């Protein structure tokens, strides 16, 4: 408890035996989402086909051919799929040559009772 007098400094006394009956104060502030999430919507599919809104009529033939060529490019999911395509084989050979040129690793015999770190190819087409 605090004691005040006009002629004296304030004196603070505490009783260690008295439990505090005050409740914790809870914020009354209204919580809001960040602005960039206020109009966020996503759909897994469209109710209306894009062909209802987009037309190829006013697009140059060269651009149409480019768009169609994008659809023909596929990204393999496994090494077995990639090795069947000469373009992917060439890309993998170039990647291995670059790793060897940079001396990324050296081949050694595996020590007994050791674990070998695996690796995995990730196939992605980079559009420039």
C-alpha angles and dihedrals in degrees: 000000000000125000120198131187127175094236098040139066114255113271120210119203127180131194110211092200096061113092115218112251093190116119121227112266114242121206114253092199114128109240116226134184117252112271094249089060098046096088098029115139132162133184128196092210140007125248090210127049114245088232087074089065107027124060131188091210096100099036121102115251091241091057092047090052090050092051091049091049090056089061092054094057112092130188114222118231097206140031089246090060094044096051090059091064117073092210092056092044089053091048092050092048091051090049092051091047090053091049091050092045090053091047091236092164144356126219114245136166114269114253116233117266093015130130120234120222110234128214137203134203117235113201116207131158112226113211115206 
